[in-house]
Amino acid sequence: MASLGLTTLNELEIHEVDVSPATSGVDAPIGSLAIVTDGTKLYLKSGALSTDWSPINSLDRAEYSYVTTAIQTRNANTYLPITELTSGVLPIGRYKVEVFAICQSTTTTTGLGLRVGAGTATITNPTAIQWDIPQAGNGTDKRYQYDQISTADNVSSTSVQTANSDFVVKGVGTVNVTTAGTINVQLRSENNNTVSVRPGSVLFIKRVI
């Protein structure tokens, strides 16, 4: 990567670069900006590492998206972060989070749980995320729904309609990041049988404050 130009404003810097600084790394104070030379991307320096640059669509309302390309499985009833649904470093602020996860279970009697948790960030509770998980049953109890109020919430559905078949889990809400860092979507099995999140699952994050 080549740094094509640099402007300094007091203690902050504005860099012109030819590729993403989040990949190649550019040293700059937190809060600095980097602009790709063709004008297609703007990045905010959001952490201490040279690669801690977050793409932003505007200066006040950053948006981020992450998509899975591989299957991630879990056969334990404790939560594990989904690698590809882990954010970059988020600056301090409140964020709207949307999760659309394509999931499977190897048995009809095994449900799963998803939640949003802290990676390297500090999330100050209460969180406010509503989850909707399909499960076996009639029209009344076919869906399992719960409110995630804490990053430590530990709940799951109890079944699926069809084993080894795709279904969609949805989560929508907000989290309050009070120390800059990463957040992630986490997966658990209800009863230690294998469940999975499939390719094409998506995490959207948008800063609201």
Tab-separated table of N, CA, C and O in Angstrom, residues 44-162:
chain	number	residue	atom	x	y	z
A	44	LEU	N	-12.256	5.539	9.135
A	44	LEU	CA	-12.013	6.207	10.407
A	44	LEU	C	-11.056	5.373	11.239
A	44	LEU	O	-11.244	4.170	11.393
A	45	LYS	N	-10.013	5.998	11.793
A	45	LYS	CA	-9.083	5.297	12.675
A	45	LYS	C	-9.775	5.094	14.022
A	45	LYS	O	-10.045	6.038	14.757
A	46	SER	N	-10.075	3.819	14.345
A	46	SER	CA	-10.940	3.527	15.486
A	46	SER	C	-10.234	2.791	16.621
A	46	SER	O	-10.851	2.504	17.641
A	47	GLY	N	-8.959	2.470	16.456
A	47	GLY	CA	-8.233	1.759	17.501
A	47	GLY	C	-6.748	2.031	17.414
A	47	GLY	O	-6.271	2.773	16.537
A	48	ALA	N	-5.979	1.398	18.308
A	48	ALA	CA	-4.556	1.699	18.425
A	48	ALA	C	-3.699	1.016	17.360
A	48	ALA	O	-2.625	1.520	17.004
A	49	LEU	N	-4.140	-0.154	16.844
A	49	LEU	CA	-3.344	-0.873	15.857
A	49	LEU	C	-3.351	-0.166	14.513
A	49	LEU	O	-4.302	0.555	14.178
A	50	SER	N	-2.320	-0.403	13.711
A	50	SER	CA	-2.238	0.258	12.400
A	50	SER	C	-3.341	-0.186	11.455
A	50	SER	O	-3.662	0.525	10.499
A	51	THR	N	-3.937	-1.349	11.712
A	51	THR	CA	-5.030	-1.851	10.872
A	51	THR	C	-6.416	-1.555	11.446
A	51	THR	O	-7.425	-1.992	10.886
A	52	ASP	N	-6.489	-0.832	12.554
A	52	ASP	CA	-7.776	-0.514	13.179
A	52	ASP	C	-8.428	0.674	12.478
A	52	ASP	O	-8.563	1.779	13.027
A	53	TRP	N	-8.836	0.440	11.240
A	53	TRP	CA	-9.551	1.432	10.445
A	53	TRP	C	-10.919	0.863	10.096
A	53	TRP	O	-11.023	-0.256	9.614
A	54	SER	N	-11.978	1.633	10.317
A	54	SER	CA	-13.342	1.182	10.045
A	54	SER	C	-13.912	1.963	8.860
A	54	SER	O	-13.849	3.197	8.849
A	55	PRO	N	-14.477	1.254	7.853
A	55	PRO	CA	-15.097	1.970	6.736
A	55	PRO	C	-16.352	2.681	7.191
A	55	PRO	O	-17.124	2.162	7.995
A	56	ILE	N	-16.563	3.873	6.710
A	56	ILE	CA	-17.747	4.633	7.095
A	56	ILE	C	-18.403	5.208	5.844
A	56	ILE	O	-17.751	5.525	4.861
A	57	ASN	N	-19.742	5.306	5.921
A	57	ASN	CA	-20.504	5.882	4.815
A	57	ASN	C	-20.741	7.371	5.005
A	57	ASN	O	-21.065	8.076	4.074
A	58	SER	N	-20.644	7.820	6.239
A	58	SER	CA	-20.740	9.252	6.525
A	58	SER	C	-20.000	9.501	7.823
A	58	SER	O	-19.706	8.572	8.570
A	59	LEU	N	-19.709	10.739	8.115
A	59	LEU	CA	-18.893	11.035	9.288
A	59	LEU	C	-19.633	10.804	10.591
A	59	LEU	O	-19.016	10.604	11.623
A	60	ASP	N	-20.974	10.827	10.589
A	60	ASP	CA	-21.697	10.720	11.849
A	60	ASP	C	-22.487	9.432	11.996
A	60	ASP	O	-22.988	9.151	13.071
A	61	ARG	N	-22.651	8.633	10.930
A	61	ARG	CA	-23.468	7.429	11.006
A	61	ARG	C	-22.767	6.297	10.260
A	61	ARG	O	-23.077	5.991	9.106
A	62	ALA	N	-21.790	5.687	10.920
A	62	ALA	CA	-21.020	4.619	10.287
A	62	ALA	C	-21.878	3.368	10.130
A	62	ALA	O	-22.700	3.048	10.985
A	63	GLU	N	-21.690	2.646	9.030
A	63	GLU	CA	-22.386	1.395	8.773
A	63	GLU	C	-21.366	0.312	8.431
A	63	GLU	O	-20.383	0.570	7.746
A	64	TYR	N	-21.632	-0.902	8.931
A	64	TYR	CA	-20.731	-2.024	8.718
A	64	TYR	C	-21.562	-3.262	8.381
A	64	TYR	O	-22.687	-3.408	8.866
A	65	SER	N	-21.016	-4.157	7.584
A	65	SER	CA	-21.720	-5.407	7.280
A	65	SER	C	-20.712	-6.542	7.165
A	65	SER	O	-19.580	-6.354	6.706
A	66	TYR	N	-21.152	-7.728	7.596
A	66	TYR	CA	-20.295	-8.921	7.618
A	66	TYR	C	-21.126	-10.111	7.142
A	66	TYR	O	-22.281	-10.272	7.551
A	67	VAL	N	-20.543	-10.953	6.284
A	67	VAL	CA	-21.262	-12.076	5.689
A	67	VAL	C	-20.415	-13.343	5.844
A	67	VAL	O	-19.200	-13.323	5.592
A	68	THR	N	-21.048	-14.445	6.230
A	68	THR	CA	-20.326	-15.705	6.371
A	68	THR	C	-20.128	-16.362	5.009
A	68	THR	O	-21.012	-16.342	4.156
A	69	THR	N	-18.963	-16.946	4.825
A	69	THR	CA	-18.661	-17.709	3.609
A	69	THR	C	-18.411	-19.179	3.917
A	69	THR	O	-18.288	-19.992	3.007
A	70	ALA	N	-18.330	-19.524	5.195
A	70	ALA	CA	-18.052	-20.905	5.618
A	70	ALA	C	-19.054	-21.331	6.677
A	70	ALA	O	-19.700	-20.501	7.327
A	71	ILE	N	-19.204	-22.632	6.857
A	71	ILE	CA	-20.053	-23.187	7.907
A	71	ILE	C	-19.319	-23.117	9.242
A	71	ILE	O	-18.145	-23.473	9.327
A	72	GLN	N	-19.992	-22.647	10.277
A	72	GLN	CA	-19.433	-22.721	11.630
A	72	GLN	C	-20.359	-23.554	12.497
A	72	GLN	O	-21.543	-23.255	12.615
A	73	THR	N	-19.810	-24.626	13.088
A	73	THR	CA	-20.613	-25.548	13.889
A	73	THR	C	-20.349	-25.348	15.373
A	73	THR	O	-19.340	-24.785	15.781
A	74	ARG	N	-21.297	-25.862	16.177
A	74	ARG	CA	-21.161	-25.836	17.631
A	74	ARG	C	-21.882	-27.048	18.205
A	74	ARG	O	-23.036	-27.318	17.856
A	75	ASN	N	-21.205	-27.805	19.056
A	75	ASN	CA	-21.825	-28.990	19.677
A	75	ASN	C	-21.678	-28.939	21.195
A	75	ASN	O	-21.514	-29.962	21.847
A	76	ALA	N	-21.745	-27.730	21.740
A	76	ALA	CA	-21.715	-27.528	23.193
A	76	ALA	C	-22.779	-26.506	23.562
A	76	ALA	O	-23.171	-25.675	22.733
A	77	ASN	N	-23.248	-26.561	24.817
A	77	ASN	CA	-24.317	-25.649	25.228
A	77	ASN	C	-23.785	-24.366	25.860
A	77	ASN	O	-24.466	-23.704	26.627
A	78	THR	N	-22.535	-24.018	25.520
A	78	THR	CA	-21.960	-22.725	25.882
A	78	THR	C	-21.698	-21.939	24.598
A	78	THR	O	-21.494	-22.521	23.534
A	79	TYR	N	-21.698	-20.626	24.717
A	79	TYR	CA	-21.607	-19.771	23.528
A	79	TYR	C	-20.172	-19.662	23.007
A	79	TYR	O	-19.215	-19.611	23.777
A	80	LEU	N	-20.079	-19.618	21.671
A	80	LEU	CA	-18.803	-19.427	20.987
A	80	LEU	C	-19.007	-18.380	19.896
A	80	LEU	O	-19.983	-18.447	19.145
A	81	PRO	N	-18.095	-17.382	19.781
A	81	PRO	CA	-18.249	-16.377	18.735
A	81	PRO	C	-18.191	-16.989	17.332
A	81	PRO	O	-17.431	-17.930	17.085
A	82	ILE	N	-19.010	-16.469	16.454
A	82	ILE	CA	-18.963	-16.840	15.044
A	82	ILE	C	-17.897	-15.979	14.379
A	82	ILE	O	-18.015	-14.759	14.325
A	83	THR	N	-16.854	-16.622	13.870
A	83	THR	CA	-15.663	-15.909	13.413
A	83	THR	C	-15.992	-14.837	12.380
A	83	THR	O	-15.532	-13.689	12.485
A	84	GLU	N	-16.801	-15.192	11.391
A	84	GLU	CA	-17.069	-14.252	10.299
A	84	GLU	C	-18.155	-13.233	10.639
A	84	GLU	O	-18.380	-12.304	9.868
A	85	LEU	N	-18.809	-13.411	11.770
A	85	LEU	CA	-19.782	-12.415	12.236
A	85	LEU	C	-19.221	-11.672	13.444
A	85	LEU	O	-19.901	-11.403	14.426
A	86	THR	N	-17.932	-11.357	13.361
A	86	THR	CA	-17.229	-10.542	14.347
A	86	THR	C	-16.862	-9.224	13.688
A	86	THR	O	-16.294	-9.204	12.589
A	87	SER	N	-17.199	-8.124	14.327
A	87	SER	CA	-16.980	-6.810	13.730
A	87	SER	C	-15.513	-6.424	13.749
A	87	SER	O	-14.687	-7.048	14.427
A	88	GLY	N	-15.206	-5.361	13.016
A	88	GLY	CA	-13.953	-4.668	13.229
A	88	GLY	C	-14.045	-3.840	14.499
A	88	GLY	O	-15.027	-3.919	15.248
A	89	VAL	N	-13.038	-3.051	14.757
A	89	VAL	CA	-13.036	-2.219	15.961
A	89	VAL	C	-14.075	-1.109	15.802
A	89	VAL	O	-14.023	-0.313	14.860
A	90	LEU	N	-15.048	-1.069	16.733
A	90	LEU	CA	-16.090	-0.052	16.729
A	90	LEU	C	-15.738	1.056	17.707
A	90	LEU	O	-15.359	0.777	18.849
A	91	PRO	N	-15.854	2.316	17.292
A	91	PRO	CA	-15.666	3.404	18.245
A	91	PRO	C	-16.766	3.407	19.303
A	91	PRO	O	-17.810	2.756	19.145
A	92	ILE	N	-16.560	4.138	20.379
A	92	ILE	CA	-17.568	4.271	21.431
A	92	ILE	C	-18.848	4.852	20.832
A	92	ILE	O	-18.817	5.791	20.039
A	93	GLY	N	-19.994	4.268	21.193
A	93	GLY	CA	-21.271	4.760	20.699
A	93	GLY	C	-22.347	3.703	20.846
A	93	GLY	O	-22.081	2.566	21.251
A	94	ARG	N	-23.584	4.074	20.526
A	94	ARG	CA	-24.689	3.109	20.501
A	94	ARG	C	-24.935	2.704	19.060
A	94	ARG	O	-24.950	3.541	18.166
A	95	TYR	N	-25.156	1.391	18.872
A	95	TYR	CA	-25.273	0.831	17.534
A	95	TYR	C	-26.549	0.016	17.386
A	95	TYR	O	-26.929	-0.728	18.296
A	96	LYS	N	-27.186	0.156	16.228
A	96	LYS	CA	-28.264	-0.748	15.853
A	96	LYS	C	-27.633	-1.995	15.245
A	96	LYS	O	-26.722	-1.907	14.424
A	97	VAL	N	-28.122	-3.155	15.662
A	97	VAL	CA	-27.587	-4.439	15.199
A	97	VAL	C	-28.714	-5.243	14.563
A	97	VAL	O	-29.811	-5.340	15.125
A	98	GLU	N	-28.456	-5.801	13.384
A	98	GLU	CA	-29.392	-6.702	12.732
A	98	GLU	C	-28.648	-7.978	12.334
A	98	GLU	O	-27.581	-7.897	11.726
A	99	VAL	N	-29.215	-9.124	12.691
A	99	VAL	CA	-28.622	-10.422	12.368
A	99	VAL	C	-29.645	-11.243	11.595
A	99	VAL	O	-30.801	-11.361	12.010
A	100	PHE	N	-29.221	-11.785	10.465
A	100	PHE	CA	-30.027	-12.735	9.701
A	100	PHE	C	-29.148	-13.960	9.481
A	100	PHE	O	-28.251	-13.945	8.629
A	101	ALA	N	-29.363	-15.004	10.277
A	101	ALA	CA	-28.491	-16.180	10.276
A	101	ALA	C	-29.218	-17.373	9.670
A	101	ALA	O	-30.325	-17.716	10.093
A	102	ILE	N	-28.586	-18.000	8.685
A	102	ILE	CA	-29.090	-19.246	8.111
A	102	ILE	C	-28.510	-20.388	8.952
A	102	ILE	O	-27.292	-20.528	9.057
A	103	CYS	N	-29.383	-21.192	9.551
A	103	CYS	CA	-28.945	-22.182	10.537
A	103	CYS	C	-29.445	-23.576	10.192
A	103	CYS	O	-30.397	-23.742	9.423
A	104	GLN	N	-28.806	-24.581	10.823
A	104	GLN	CA	-29.255	-25.962	10.756
A	104	GLN	C	-28.995	-26.653	12.093
A	104	GLN	O	-28.130	-26.226	12.868
A	105	SER	N	-29.759	-27.728	12.328
A	105	SER	CA	-29.524	-28.623	13.462
A	105	SER	C	-29.529	-30.052	12.945
A	105	SER	O	-30.297	-30.387	12.038
A	106	THR	N	-28.677	-30.896	13.514
A	106	THR	CA	-28.579	-32.268	13.024
A	106	THR	C	-29.692	-33.161	13.543
A	106	THR	O	-29.894	-34.260	13.026
A	107	THR	N	-30.442	-32.718	14.564
A	107	THR	CA	-31.565	-33.500	15.084
A	107	THR	C	-32.745	-32.585	15.350
A	107	THR	O	-32.576	-31.421	15.731
A	108	THR	N	-33.950	-33.097	15.205
A	108	THR	CA	-35.145	-32.266	15.408
A	108	THR	C	-35.343	-31.883	16.865
A	108	THR	O	-36.045	-30.920	17.159
A	109	THR	N	-34.733	-32.614	17.780
A	109	THR	CA	-34.903	-32.331	19.211
A	109	THR	C	-33.809	-31.428	19.774
A	109	THR	O	-33.691	-31.266	20.988
A	110	THR	N	-33.021	-30.818	18.905
A	110	THR	CA	-31.960	-29.914	19.347
A	110	THR	C	-32.187	-28.524	18.779
A	110	THR	O	-32.152	-28.325	17.559
A	111	GLY	N	-32.439	-27.576	19.655
A	111	GLY	CA	-32.535	-26.186	19.251
A	111	GLY	C	-31.185	-25.504	19.368
A	111	GLY	O	-30.151	-26.127	19.630
A	112	LEU	N	-31.183	-24.193	19.173
A	112	LEU	CA	-29.931	-23.437	19.263
A	112	LEU	C	-30.200	-22.064	19.842
A	112	LEU	O	-31.341	-21.608	19.918
A	113	GLY	N	-29.129	-21.413	20.253
A	113	GLY	CA	-29.214	-20.053	20.757
A	113	GLY	C	-28.231	-19.147	20.042
A	113	GLY	O	-27.120	-19.574	19.708
A	114	LEU	N	-28.641	-17.926	19.788
A	114	LEU	CA	-27.761	-16.890	19.266
A	114	LEU	C	-27.867	-15.677	20.181
A	114	LEU	O	-28.927	-15.400	20.757
A	115	ARG	N	-26.777	-14.960	20.328
A	115	ARG	CA	-26.791	-13.706	21.063
A	115	ARG	C	-25.683	-12.807	20.521
A	115	ARG	O	-24.773	-13.277	19.819
A	116	VAL	N	-25.742	-11.528	20.834
A	116	VAL	CA	-24.671	-10.590	20.520
A	116	VAL	C	-23.838	-10.395	21.775
A	116	VAL	O	-24.377	-10.161	22.861
A	117	GLY	N	-22.527	-10.529	21.626
A	117	GLY	CA	-21.641	-10.401	22.774
A	117	GLY	C	-20.463	-9.497	22.472
A	117	GLY	O	-20.264	-9.042	21.335
A	118	ALA	N	-19.689	-9.226	23.496
A	118	ALA	CA	-18.503	-8.380	23.371
A	118	ALA	C	-17.303	-9.228	22.991
A	118	ALA	O	-17.097	-10.304	23.545
A	119	GLY	N	-16.529	-8.760	22.023
A	119	GLY	CA	-15.229	-9.341	21.733
A	119	GLY	C	-14.196	-8.595	22.557
A	119	GLY	O	-14.007	-8.840	23.741
A	120	THR	N	-13.548	-7.599	21.916
A	120	THR	CA	-12.595	-6.757	22.648
A	120	THR	C	-13.252	-5.476	23.156
A	120	THR	O	-12.653	-4.748	23.944
A	121	ALA	N	-14.474	-5.202	22.712
A	121	ALA	CA	-15.194	-4.010	23.183
A	121	ALA	C	-15.777	-4.246	24.572
A	121	ALA	O	-15.904	-5.387	25.035
A	122	THR	N	-16.146	-3.173	25.224
A	122	THR	CA	-16.986	-3.244	26.414
A	122	THR	C	-18.390	-2.819	26.019
A	122	THR	O	-18.575	-1.726	25.468
A	123	ILE	N	-19.364	-3.700	26.253
A	123	ILE	CA	-20.771	-3.379	26.022
A	123	ILE	C	-21.417	-3.175	27.382
A	123	ILE	O	-21.398	-4.065	28.229
A	124	THR	N	-21.992	-1.995	27.590
A	124	THR	CA	-22.666	-1.702	28.852
A	124	THR	C	-24.139	-2.076	28.729
A	124	THR	O	-24.837	-1.577	27.845
A	125	ASN	N	-24.576	-2.983	29.591
A	125	ASN	CA	-25.976	-3.399	29.587
A	125	ASN	C	-26.849	-2.316	30.216
A	125	ASN	O	-26.360	-1.481	30.976
A	126	PRO	N	-28.178	-2.260	29.925
A	126	PRO	CA	-28.868	-3.310	29.190
A	126	PRO	C	-28.675	-3.205	27.679
A	126	PRO	O	-28.598	-2.106	27.146
A	127	THR	N	-28.549	-4.358	27.030
A	127	THR	CA	-28.705	-4.415	25.592
A	127	THR	C	-30.207	-4.480	25.308
A	127	THR	O	-31.012	-4.606	26.224
A	128	ALA	N	-30.576	-4.403	24.044
A	128	ALA	CA	-32.006	-4.432	23.701
A	128	ALA	C	-32.160	-5.102	22.340
A	128	ALA	O	-32.319	-4.437	21.324
A	129	ILE	N	-32.098	-6.437	22.338
A	129	ILE	CA	-32.160	-7.195	21.083
A	129	ILE	C	-33.291	-8.215	21.171
A	129	ILE	O	-33.373	-8.973	22.149
A	130	GLN	N	-34.144	-8.248	20.175
A	130	GLN	CA	-35.212	-9.236	20.092
A	130	GLN	C	-34.821	-10.315	19.089
A	130	GLN	O	-34.446	-10.021	17.958
A	131	TRP	N	-34.915	-11.575	19.535
A	131	TRP	CA	-34.547	-12.722	18.708
A	131	TRP	C	-35.784	-13.527	18.339
A	131	TRP	O	-36.694	-13.694	19.161
A	132	ASP	N	-35.788	-14.042	17.129
A	132	ASP	CA	-36.879	-14.862	16.610
A	132	ASP	C	-36.264	-16.126	16.001
A	132	ASP	O	-35.506	-16.042	15.026
A	133	ILE	N	-36.568	-17.309	16.597
A	133	ILE	CA	-35.963	-18.571	16.176
A	133	ILE	C	-37.070	-19.566	15.827
A	133	ILE	O	-37.884	-19.907	16.692
A	134	PRO	N	-37.125	-20.059	14.592
A	134	PRO	CA	-38.120	-21.091	14.271
A	134	PRO	C	-37.871	-22.366	15.069
A	134	PRO	O	-36.722	-22.719	15.368
A	135	GLN	N	-38.943	-23.076	15.420
A	135	GLN	CA	-38.818	-24.374	16.063
A	135	GLN	C	-40.024	-25.237	15.694
A	135	GLN	O	-40.992	-24.751	15.111
A	136	ALA	N	-39.950	-26.520	16.007
A	136	ALA	CA	-41.049	-27.431	15.696
A	136	ALA	C	-42.269	-27.075	16.522
A	136	ALA	O	-42.162	-26.624	17.660
A	137	GLY	N	-43.469	-27.278	15.944
A	137	GLY	CA	-44.686	-27.001	16.692
A	137	GLY	C	-45.805	-26.573	15.777
A	137	GLY	O	-45.645	-26.484	14.565
A	138	ASN	N	-46.948	-26.286	16.374
A	138	ASN	CA	-48.082	-25.835	15.588
A	138	ASN	C	-47.990	-24.334	15.339
A	138	ASN	O	-46.983	-23.694	15.635
A	139	GLY	N	-49.049	-23.759	14.818
A	139	GLY	CA	-49.013	-22.346	14.486
A	139	GLY	C	-48.872	-21.440	15.686
A	139	GLY	O	-48.511	-20.276	15.554
A	140	THR	N	-49.162	-21.937	16.883
A	140	THR	CA	-49.078	-21.117	18.093
A	140	THR	C	-47.664	-21.041	18.637
A	140	THR	O	-47.173	-19.973	19.000
A	141	ASP	N	-46.966	-22.169	18.690
A	141	ASP	CA	-45.645	-22.197	19.323
A	141	ASP	C	-44.543	-22.568	18.350
A	141	ASP	O	-43.511	-23.110	18.738
A	142	LYS	N	-44.743	-22.276	17.070
A	142	LYS	CA	-43.750	-22.648	16.067
A	142	LYS	C	-42.498	-21.786	16.136
A	142	LYS	O	-41.456	-22.163	15.625
A	143	ARG	N	-42.587	-20.624	16.777
A	143	ARG	CA	-41.439	-19.733	16.843
A	143	ARG	C	-41.076	-19.488	18.307
A	143	ARG	O	-41.934	-19.318	19.159
A	144	TYR	N	-39.754	-19.451	18.542
A	144	TYR	CA	-39.245	-19.153	19.878
A	144	TYR	C	-38.737	-17.720	19.848
A	144	TYR	O	-37.899	-17.364	19.019
A	145	GLN	N	-39.231	-16.886	20.739
A	145	GLN	CA	-38.852	-15.483	20.761
A	145	GLN	C	-38.375	-15.097	22.158
A	145	GLN	O	-38.939	-15.555	23.154
A	146	TYR	N	-37.322	-14.283	22.199
A	146	TYR	CA	-36.878	-13.794	23.503
A	146	TYR	C	-36.189	-12.447	23.370
A	146	TYR	O	-35.719	-12.073	22.292
A	147	ASP	N	-36.142	-11.706	24.470
A	147	ASP	CA	-35.470	-10.416	24.536
A	147	ASP	C	-34.103	-10.602	25.175
A	147	ASP	O	-34.004	-11.088	26.308
A	148	GLN	N	-33.062	-10.217	24.453
A	148	GLN	CA	-31.724	-10.237	25.034
A	148	GLN	C	-31.484	-8.894	25.713
A	148	GLN	O	-31.378	-7.858	25.070
A	149	ILE	N	-31.377	-8.930	27.039
A	149	ILE	CA	-31.183	-7.722	27.834
A	149	ILE	C	-29.740	-7.582	28.297
A	149	ILE	O	-29.294	-6.515	28.679
A	150	SER	N	-28.992	-8.679	28.255
A	150	SER	CA	-27.609	-8.687	28.716
A	150	SER	C	-26.753	-9.492	27.751
A	150	SER	O	-27.235	-10.434	27.113
A	151	THR	N	-25.467	-9.138	27.660
A	151	THR	CA	-24.543	-9.926	26.843
A	151	THR	C	-24.306	-11.300	27.443
A	151	THR	O	-23.740	-12.177	26.779
A	152	ALA	N	-24.740	-11.531	28.691
A	152	ALA	CA	-24.573	-12.830	29.340
A	152	ALA	C	-25.821	-13.693	29.260
A	152	ALA	O	-25.836	-14.810	29.794
A	153	ASP	N	-26.890	-13.212	28.609
A	153	ASP	CA	-28.104	-14.021	28.488
A	153	ASP	C	-27.783	-15.361	27.826
A	153	ASP	O	-27.012	-15.425	26.863
A	154	ASN	N	-28.414	-16.434	28.348
A	154	ASN	CA	-28.057	-17.787	27.909
A	154	ASN	C	-29.339	-18.585	27.698
A	154	ASN	O	-29.818	-19.271	28.591
A	155	VAL	N	-29.927	-18.448	26.521
A	155	VAL	CA	-31.187	-19.114	26.212
A	155	VAL	C	-31.113	-19.725	24.825
A	155	VAL	O	-30.278	-19.353	24.003
A	156	SER	N	-31.993	-20.694	24.561
A	156	SER	CA	-32.029	-21.314	23.238
A	156	SER	C	-33.421	-21.852	22.968
A	156	SER	O	-34.232	-22.033	23.878
A	157	SER	N	-33.695	-22.138	21.690
A	157	SER	CA	-34.908	-22.843	21.327
A	157	SER	C	-34.757	-24.315	21.718
A	157	SER	O	-33.681	-24.754	22.140
A	158	THR	N	-35.819	-25.107	21.563
A	158	THR	CA	-35.794	-26.497	22.042
A	158	THR	C	-35.909	-27.535	20.937
A	158	THR	O	-35.833	-28.730	21.219
A	159	SER	N	-36.099	-27.100	19.682
A	159	SER	CA	-36.298	-28.069	18.598
A	159	SER	C	-36.195	-27.357	17.264
A	159	SER	O	-36.121	-26.128	17.201
A	160	VAL	N	-36.204	-28.145	16.185
A	160	VAL	CA	-36.322	-27.593	14.838
A	160	VAL	C	-37.374	-28.405	14.087
A	160	VAL	O	-37.688	-29.540	14.459
A	161	GLN	N	-37.927	-27.828	13.054
A	161	GLN	CA	-38.967	-28.511	12.296
A	161	GLN	C	-38.418	-29.722	11.531
A	161	GLN	O	-39.010	-30.795	11.525
A	162	THR	N	-37.230	-29.522	10.894
A	162	THR	CA	-36.632	-30.577	10.070
A	162	THR	C	-35.133	-30.605	10.298
A	162	THR	O	-34.470	-29.561	10.214
